[in-house]
């Protein structure tokens, strides 16, 4: 079997711009085993209609099932993001399933401005160093070593919070997709 060509960023975003396809990817990443189309449709419908699995109506499930079967899964299969056996109704992840989700680790519209926070911390740190170098009171009340410790602890704590946040924004992490954890613009 031939190795599939790499998808461009444009192709990746085209395939995954649809929320339902992102939900499929999230569900696939939760468990590495192949899944049945009926189970997938039930879970995606629950997420879309903001209800429990048991609360999904037959009409809601059928609506999701049909579009997954006819549109979304074939498109994702064609791109090599997953495999979809339409005769058996079985969906499985591929090597690309994990690779592609790097593009979706942060949900657009809900990203905390970490780069601005780091830039601000850097600017404050530089201003503090300059003020200490110029021996501006009241900063001189604490020693240079104390200020160095404060700056280091602040940056380390911020980086730890950033790491924690990023891990929770990954597809396949948690019971529901990150989009649902922070609301959706779609």
Short mmCIF file of C-alpha atoms in Angstrom, two decimals:
data_model
loop_
_atom_site.label_atom_id
_atom_site.label_comp_id
_atom_site.label_asym_id
_atom_site.label_seq_id
_atom_site.Cartn_x
_atom_site.Cartn_y
_atom_site.Cartn_z
CA UNK A 1 0.00 0.00 0.00
CA UNK A 2 1.33 3.43 -0.96
CA UNK A 3 2.16 6.01 1.68
CA UNK A 4 -0.39 8.86 1.37
CA UNK A 5 0.90 12.29 0.44
CA UNK A 6 1.09 14.83 3.22
CA UNK A 7 -1.85 17.18 3.37
CA UNK A 8 -1.20 20.89 3.10
CA UNK A 9 -2.39 23.15 5.92
CA UNK A 10 -5.12 24.40 3.61
CA UNK A 11 -6.36 20.87 2.95
CA UNK A 12 -6.28 20.04 6.65
CA UNK A 13 -8.26 23.13 7.56
CA UNK A 14 -10.71 22.55 4.71
CA UNK A 15 -11.49 19.05 5.92
CA UNK A 16 -11.64 19.99 9.59
CA UNK A 17 -13.33 23.37 9.42
CA UNK A 18 -16.63 21.67 10.13
CA UNK A 19 -17.46 21.25 13.82
CA UNK A 20 -19.00 17.81 13.30
CA UNK A 21 -15.72 16.55 11.81
CA UNK A 22 -13.80 17.92 14.77
CA UNK A 23 -16.19 16.07 17.07
CA UNK A 24 -15.48 12.87 15.12
CA UNK A 25 -11.75 13.40 15.57
CA UNK A 26 -12.18 14.06 19.29
CA UNK A 27 -14.20 10.87 19.71
CA UNK A 28 -11.63 8.83 17.76
CA UNK A 29 -8.78 10.16 19.88
CA UNK A 30 -10.50 9.15 23.12
CA UNK A 31 -10.15 5.49 22.28
CA UNK A 32 -7.76 3.90 19.78
CA UNK A 33 -10.18 1.10 18.92
CA UNK A 34 -12.42 1.16 15.82
CA UNK A 35 -15.89 2.54 16.49
CA UNK A 36 -19.32 1.86 15.05
CA UNK A 37 -21.09 4.57 13.11
CA UNK A 38 -24.19 4.29 15.32
CA UNK A 39 -22.19 4.89 18.51
CA UNK A 40 -20.35 7.80 16.91
CA UNK A 41 -23.60 9.37 15.69
CA UNK A 42 -25.15 9.04 19.15
CA UNK A 43 -22.22 10.78 20.85
CA UNK A 44 -21.86 13.52 18.25
CA UNK A 45 -25.60 14.22 18.47
CA UNK A 46 -25.35 14.43 22.26
CA UNK A 47 -22.56 17.01 21.95
CA UNK A 48 -24.34 19.00 19.25
CA UNK A 49 -27.67 19.09 21.03
CA UNK A 50 -26.03 19.55 24.44
CA UNK A 51 -27.69 16.55 26.01
CA UNK A 52 -26.80 13.15 27.38
CA UNK A 53 -26.46 10.03 25.25
CA UNK A 54 -29.85 8.90 26.55
CA UNK A 55 -31.40 12.30 25.82
CA UNK A 56 -30.68 12.16 22.09
CA UNK A 57 -33.91 11.73 20.14
CA UNK A 58 -34.12 9.24 17.25
CA UNK A 59 -34.54 12.17 14.82
CA UNK A 60 -31.41 13.91 16.11
CA UNK A 61 -29.40 10.69 15.91
CA UNK A 62 -30.64 9.96 12.39
CA UNK A 63 -29.82 13.49 11.21
CA UNK A 64 -26.24 13.18 12.48
CA UNK A 65 -25.89 9.56 11.32
CA UNK A 66 -26.95 10.42 7.77
CA UNK A 67 -24.61 13.38 7.32
CA UNK A 68 -21.71 11.50 8.88
CA UNK A 69 -22.29 8.51 6.59
CA UNK A 70 -22.89 10.46 3.38
CA UNK A 71 -20.65 13.48 3.73
CA UNK A 72 -18.25 13.86 6.62
CA UNK A 73 -16.74 10.39 7.05
CA UNK A 74 -16.14 9.84 3.31
CA UNK A 75 -14.39 13.23 3.11
CA UNK A 76 -12.19 12.41 6.11
CA UNK A 77 -11.51 8.91 4.73
CA UNK A 78 -10.51 10.35 1.35
CA UNK A 79 -8.04 12.66 3.09
CA UNK A 80 -6.60 9.71 5.04
CA UNK A 81 -7.55 11.22 8.40
CA UNK A 82 -9.49 8.08 9.27
CA UNK A 83 -10.71 4.92 7.61
CA UNK A 84 -14.41 4.45 7.05
CA UNK A 85 -15.83 1.10 6.00
CA UNK A 86 -19.26 2.18 4.78
CA UNK A 87 -20.46 -1.42 4.34
CA UNK A 88 -19.67 -2.37 7.94
CA UNK A 89 -20.23 1.10 9.42
CA UNK A 90 -16.83 1.01 11.16
CA UNK A 91 -14.54 4.00 11.63
CA UNK A 92 -10.90 3.75 12.71
CA UNK A 93 -8.09 6.20 13.22
CA UNK A 94 -5.00 6.28 11.03
CA UNK A 95 -1.47 7.54 11.58
CA UNK A 96 -2.75 10.88 10.32
CA UNK A 97 -5.45 11.08 13.01
CA UNK A 98 -2.91 12.00 15.66
CA UNK A 99 -0.77 14.08 13.32
CA UNK A 100 -3.63 16.23 12.12
CA UNK A 101 -4.96 17.19 15.52
CA UNK A 102 -1.91 19.42 16.11
CA UNK A 103 -3.79 21.96 13.99
CA UNK A 104 -6.70 21.87 16.43
CA UNK A 105 -4.99 21.88 19.80
CA UNK A 106 -6.22 25.39 20.54
CA UNK A 107 -9.79 26.21 19.70
CA UNK A 108 -9.93 29.51 17.76
CA UNK A 109 -11.83 32.26 19.51
CA UNK A 110 -11.15 30.90 22.97
CA UNK A 111 -7.39 31.12 23.10
CA UNK A 112 -5.93 32.94 26.07
CA UNK A 113 -3.38 35.48 24.86
CA UNK A 114 -0.35 33.66 26.28
CA UNK A 115 2.12 35.42 23.99
CA UNK A 116 0.92 38.81 25.26
CA UNK A 117 1.23 37.59 28.85
CA UNK A 118 4.81 36.42 28.26
CA UNK A 119 5.66 39.67 26.49
CA UNK A 120 4.23 41.61 29.44
CA UNK A 121 6.17 39.51 31.94
CA UNK A 122 9.35 40.09 29.94
CA UNK A 123 8.75 43.85 29.78
CA UNK A 124 8.02 44.03 33.51
CA UNK A 125 11.13 41.96 34.25
CA UNK A 126 13.30 44.28 32.11
CA UNK A 127 11.81 47.39 33.73
CA UNK A 128 12.40 45.88 37.16
CA UNK A 129 16.03 45.06 36.33
CA UNK A 130 16.56 48.61 35.02
CA UNK A 131 14.97 50.09 38.15
CA UNK A 132 17.17 47.90 40.37
CA UNK A 133 20.26 48.85 38.38
CA UNK A 134 19.38 52.53 38.88
CA UNK A 135 18.72 51.79 42.57
CA UNK A 136 15.23 53.29 42.54
CA UNK A 137 13.50 53.30 45.90
CA UNK A 138 11.35 51.36 47.14
CA UNK A 139 12.58 48.48 44.96
CA UNK A 140 15.90 48.55 46.77
CA UNK A 141 14.17 47.45 49.99
CA UNK A 142 14.42 43.85 48.71
CA UNK A 143 17.72 42.38 47.61
CA UNK A 144 18.54 41.69 43.95
CA UNK A 145 18.47 37.96 44.73
CA UNK A 146 14.94 38.26 46.14
CA UNK A 147 13.76 40.09 43.01
CA UNK A 148 15.43 37.47 40.83
CA UNK A 149 13.59 34.74 42.75
CA UNK A 150 10.27 36.59 42.39
CA UNK A 151 10.73 36.99 38.62
CA UNK A 152 11.81 33.35 38.20
CA UNK A 153 8.92 31.98 40.27
CA UNK A 154 6.41 34.15 38.38
CA UNK A 155 7.66 33.00 34.97
CA UNK A 156 7.79 29.35 36.07
CA UNK A 157 4.26 29.47 37.54
CA UNK A 158 2.94 31.13 34.38
CA UNK A 159 4.57 28.48 32.18
CA UNK A 160 3.11 25.71 34.36
CA UNK A 161 -0.38 27.25 34.07
CA UNK A 162 0.09 27.52 30.29
CA UNK A 163 1.13 23.86 30.05
CA UNK A 164 -1.87 22.76 32.13
CA UNK A 165 -4.23 24.83 29.96
CA UNK A 166 -2.78 23.48 26.70
CA UNK A 167 -3.10 19.86 27.82
CA UNK A 168 -6.78 20.40 28.60
CA UNK A 169 -7.39 21.92 25.16
CA UNK A 170 -6.28 18.82 23.25
CA UNK A 171 -8.72 16.78 21.24
CA UNK A 172 -9.34 13.42 22.80
CA UNK A 173 -8.69 14.78 26.30
CA UNK A 174 -11.72 14.78 28.57
CA UNK A 175 -15.30 13.71 28.04
CA UNK A 176 -16.24 16.37 25.54
CA UNK A 177 -14.45 18.34 22.82
CA UNK A 178 -12.61 21.50 23.95
CA UNK A 179 -15.07 23.61 21.95
CA UNK A 180 -17.89 22.55 24.26
CA UNK A 181 -15.86 23.28 27.36
CA UNK A 182 -15.56 26.93 26.36
CA UNK A 183 -18.65 27.46 24.18
CA UNK A 184 -18.73 27.59 20.41
CA UNK A 185 -18.75 30.40 17.88
CA UNK A 186 -20.10 28.17 15.11
#
